[in-house]
mmCIF file of C-alpha atoms in Angstrom:
data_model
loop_
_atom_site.group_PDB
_atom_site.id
_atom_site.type_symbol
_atom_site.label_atom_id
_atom_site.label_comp_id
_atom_site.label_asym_id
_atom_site.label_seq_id
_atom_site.Cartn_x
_atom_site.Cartn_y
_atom_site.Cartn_z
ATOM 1 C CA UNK H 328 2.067 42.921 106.252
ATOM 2 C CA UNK H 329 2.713 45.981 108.480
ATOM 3 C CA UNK H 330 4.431 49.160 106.366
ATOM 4 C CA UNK H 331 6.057 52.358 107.876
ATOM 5 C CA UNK H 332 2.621 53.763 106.579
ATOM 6 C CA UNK H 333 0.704 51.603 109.321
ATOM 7 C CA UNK H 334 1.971 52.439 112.454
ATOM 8 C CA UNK H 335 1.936 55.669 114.738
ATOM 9 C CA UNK H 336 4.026 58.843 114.786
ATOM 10 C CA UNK H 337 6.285 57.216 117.431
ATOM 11 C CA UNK H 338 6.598 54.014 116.127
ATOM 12 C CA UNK H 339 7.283 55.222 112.946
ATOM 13 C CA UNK H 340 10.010 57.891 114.255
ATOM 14 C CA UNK H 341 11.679 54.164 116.366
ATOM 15 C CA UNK H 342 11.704 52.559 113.496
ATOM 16 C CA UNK H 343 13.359 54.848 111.200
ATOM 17 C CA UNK H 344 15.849 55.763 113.840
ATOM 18 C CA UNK H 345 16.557 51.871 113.830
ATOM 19 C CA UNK H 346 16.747 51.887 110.022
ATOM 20 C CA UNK H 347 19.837 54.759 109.785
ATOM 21 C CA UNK H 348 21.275 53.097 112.859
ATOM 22 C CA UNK H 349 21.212 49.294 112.487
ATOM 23 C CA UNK H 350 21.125 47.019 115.144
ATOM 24 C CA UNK H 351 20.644 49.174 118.448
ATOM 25 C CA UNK H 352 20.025 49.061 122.283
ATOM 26 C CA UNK H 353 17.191 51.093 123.835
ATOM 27 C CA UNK H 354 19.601 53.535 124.882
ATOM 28 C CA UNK H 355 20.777 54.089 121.202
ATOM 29 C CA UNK H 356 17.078 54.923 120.363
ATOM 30 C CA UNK H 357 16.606 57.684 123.126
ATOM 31 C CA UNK H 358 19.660 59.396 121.417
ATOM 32 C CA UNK H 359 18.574 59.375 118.074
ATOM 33 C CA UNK H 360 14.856 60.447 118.892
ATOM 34 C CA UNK H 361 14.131 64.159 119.450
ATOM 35 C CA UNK H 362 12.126 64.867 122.409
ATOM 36 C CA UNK H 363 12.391 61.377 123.249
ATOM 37 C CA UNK H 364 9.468 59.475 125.895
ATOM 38 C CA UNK H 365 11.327 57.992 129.104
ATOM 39 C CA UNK H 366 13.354 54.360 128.878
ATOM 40 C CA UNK H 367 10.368 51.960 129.581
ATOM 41 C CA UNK H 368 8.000 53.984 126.899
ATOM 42 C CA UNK H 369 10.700 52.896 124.200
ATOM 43 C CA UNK H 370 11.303 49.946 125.624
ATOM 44 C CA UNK H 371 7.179 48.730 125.112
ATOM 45 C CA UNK H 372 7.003 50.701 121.565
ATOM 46 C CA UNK H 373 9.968 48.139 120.685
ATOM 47 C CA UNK H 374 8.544 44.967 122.059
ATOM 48 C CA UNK H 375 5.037 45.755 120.144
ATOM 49 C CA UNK H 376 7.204 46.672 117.061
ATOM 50 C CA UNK H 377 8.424 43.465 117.742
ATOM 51 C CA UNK H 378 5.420 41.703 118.228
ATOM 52 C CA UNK H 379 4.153 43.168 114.675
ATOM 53 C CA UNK H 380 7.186 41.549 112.896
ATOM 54 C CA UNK H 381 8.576 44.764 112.290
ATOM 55 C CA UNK H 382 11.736 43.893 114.252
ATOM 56 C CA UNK H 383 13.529 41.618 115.465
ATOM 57 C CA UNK H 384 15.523 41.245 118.679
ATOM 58 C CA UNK H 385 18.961 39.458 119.752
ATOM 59 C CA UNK H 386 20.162 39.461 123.679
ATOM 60 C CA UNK H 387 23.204 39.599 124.314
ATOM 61 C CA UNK H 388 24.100 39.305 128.509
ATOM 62 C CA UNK H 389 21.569 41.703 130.028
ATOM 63 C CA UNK H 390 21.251 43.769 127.321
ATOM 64 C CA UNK H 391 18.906 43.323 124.280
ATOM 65 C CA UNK H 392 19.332 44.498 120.573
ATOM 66 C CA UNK H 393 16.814 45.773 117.891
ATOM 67 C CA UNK H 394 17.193 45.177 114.359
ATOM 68 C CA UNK H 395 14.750 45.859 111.724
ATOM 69 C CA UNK H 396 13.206 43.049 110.047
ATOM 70 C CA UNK H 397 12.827 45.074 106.234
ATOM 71 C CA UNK H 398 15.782 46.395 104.666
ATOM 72 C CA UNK H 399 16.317 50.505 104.447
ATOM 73 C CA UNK H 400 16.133 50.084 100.412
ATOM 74 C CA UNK H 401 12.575 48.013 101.107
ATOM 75 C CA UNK H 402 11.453 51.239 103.701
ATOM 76 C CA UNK H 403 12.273 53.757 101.263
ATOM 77 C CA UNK H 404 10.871 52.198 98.527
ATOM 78 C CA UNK H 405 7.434 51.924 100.223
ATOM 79 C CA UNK H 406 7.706 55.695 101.714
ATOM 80 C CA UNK H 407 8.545 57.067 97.830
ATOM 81 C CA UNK H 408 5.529 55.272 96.875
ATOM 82 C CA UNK H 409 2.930 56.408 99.825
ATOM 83 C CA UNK H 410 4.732 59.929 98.984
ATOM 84 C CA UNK H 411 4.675 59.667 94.988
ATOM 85 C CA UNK H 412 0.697 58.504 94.910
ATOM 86 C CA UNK H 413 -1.052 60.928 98.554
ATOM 87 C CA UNK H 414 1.420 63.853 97.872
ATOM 88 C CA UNK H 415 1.941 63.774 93.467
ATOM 89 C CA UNK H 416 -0.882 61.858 92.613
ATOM 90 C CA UNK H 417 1.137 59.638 91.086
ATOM 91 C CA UNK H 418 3.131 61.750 88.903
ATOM 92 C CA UNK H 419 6.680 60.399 89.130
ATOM 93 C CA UNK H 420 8.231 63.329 86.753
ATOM 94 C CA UNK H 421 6.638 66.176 89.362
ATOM 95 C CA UNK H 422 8.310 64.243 92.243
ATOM 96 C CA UNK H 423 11.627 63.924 90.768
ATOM 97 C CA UNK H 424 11.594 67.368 89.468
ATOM 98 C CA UNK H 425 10.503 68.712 93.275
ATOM 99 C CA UNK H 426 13.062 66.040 94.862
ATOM 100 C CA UNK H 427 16.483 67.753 92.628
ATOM 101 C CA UNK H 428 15.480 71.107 93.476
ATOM 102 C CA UNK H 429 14.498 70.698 97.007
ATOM 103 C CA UNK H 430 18.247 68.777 97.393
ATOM 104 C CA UNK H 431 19.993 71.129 94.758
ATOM 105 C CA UNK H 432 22.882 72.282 95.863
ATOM 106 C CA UNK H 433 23.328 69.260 98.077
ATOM 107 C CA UNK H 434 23.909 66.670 95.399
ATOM 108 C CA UNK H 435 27.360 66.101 94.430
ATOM 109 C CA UNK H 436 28.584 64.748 90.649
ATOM 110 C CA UNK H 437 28.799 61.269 92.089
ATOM 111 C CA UNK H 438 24.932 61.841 92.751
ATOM 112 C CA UNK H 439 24.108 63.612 89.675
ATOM 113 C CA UNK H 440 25.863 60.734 87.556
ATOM 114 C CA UNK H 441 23.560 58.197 89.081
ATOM 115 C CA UNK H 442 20.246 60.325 88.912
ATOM 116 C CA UNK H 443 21.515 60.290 85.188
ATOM 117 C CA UNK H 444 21.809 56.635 84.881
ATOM 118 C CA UNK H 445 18.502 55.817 86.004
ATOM 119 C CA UNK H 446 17.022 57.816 83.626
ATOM 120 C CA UNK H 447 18.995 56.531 80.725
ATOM 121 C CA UNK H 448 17.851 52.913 82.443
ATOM 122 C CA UNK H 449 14.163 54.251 82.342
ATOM 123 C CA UNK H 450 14.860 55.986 78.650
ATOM 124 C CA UNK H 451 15.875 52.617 77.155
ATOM 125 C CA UNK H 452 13.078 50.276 79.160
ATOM 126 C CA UNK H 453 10.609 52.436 77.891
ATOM 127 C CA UNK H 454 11.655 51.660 74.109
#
């Protein structure tokens, strides 16, 4: 099966675009993308991301409609993995630890109470 991890540096950026946004047009990709290739470029990247299984598509008059075929919980899964094993050599404690201070200031109580959960979670599986 074809991951995130597979695919090229455009492909990749298309599909993750597709993953915040949900179902999209062509013209809903070139918005999202910075410095984004011309119309029919996009248009080919998301029939071979097609082709690959990676998407799916739905027409709908003359217009046609990406979706991606994983879910966004399934992509970042598989990204926190690639990251946790090339970047921290598998040390999930050094990644956590880098991920609350690198978002900091940006995570709310609502945030910090689940971050606390899943520990607790992980504190009693590990007993």
């Amino acid at each position: 099966m074809t991951t995130l991890f597979d695919l090229g540096p455009r492909e990749r950026q298309i599909v993750e675009a597709i993953l915040k946004l949900g179902e999209v047009s062509v013209a809903d990709v070139l918005e999202e993308l910075p410095d984004p290739p011309t119309y029919s470029t996009v248009r080919a990247i998301l029939g071979q991301l097609t082709r690959k299984g990676i998407l799916t598509v739905r027409a709908e008059k003359n217009k046609y409609f990406y979706k991606a075929t994983g879910c966004k919980e399934s992509a970042q899964k598989s990204a926190v993995k690639n990251l946790l094993a090339t970047i921290f050599y598998g040390n999930a404690s050094d990644a956590i630890a880098t991920m609350i201070d690198v978002a900091g200031k940006d995570l709310n109580d609502e945030q910090l109470q689940r971050i606390q959960h899943k520990i607790q979670n992980a504190r009693k599986e590990n007993r």
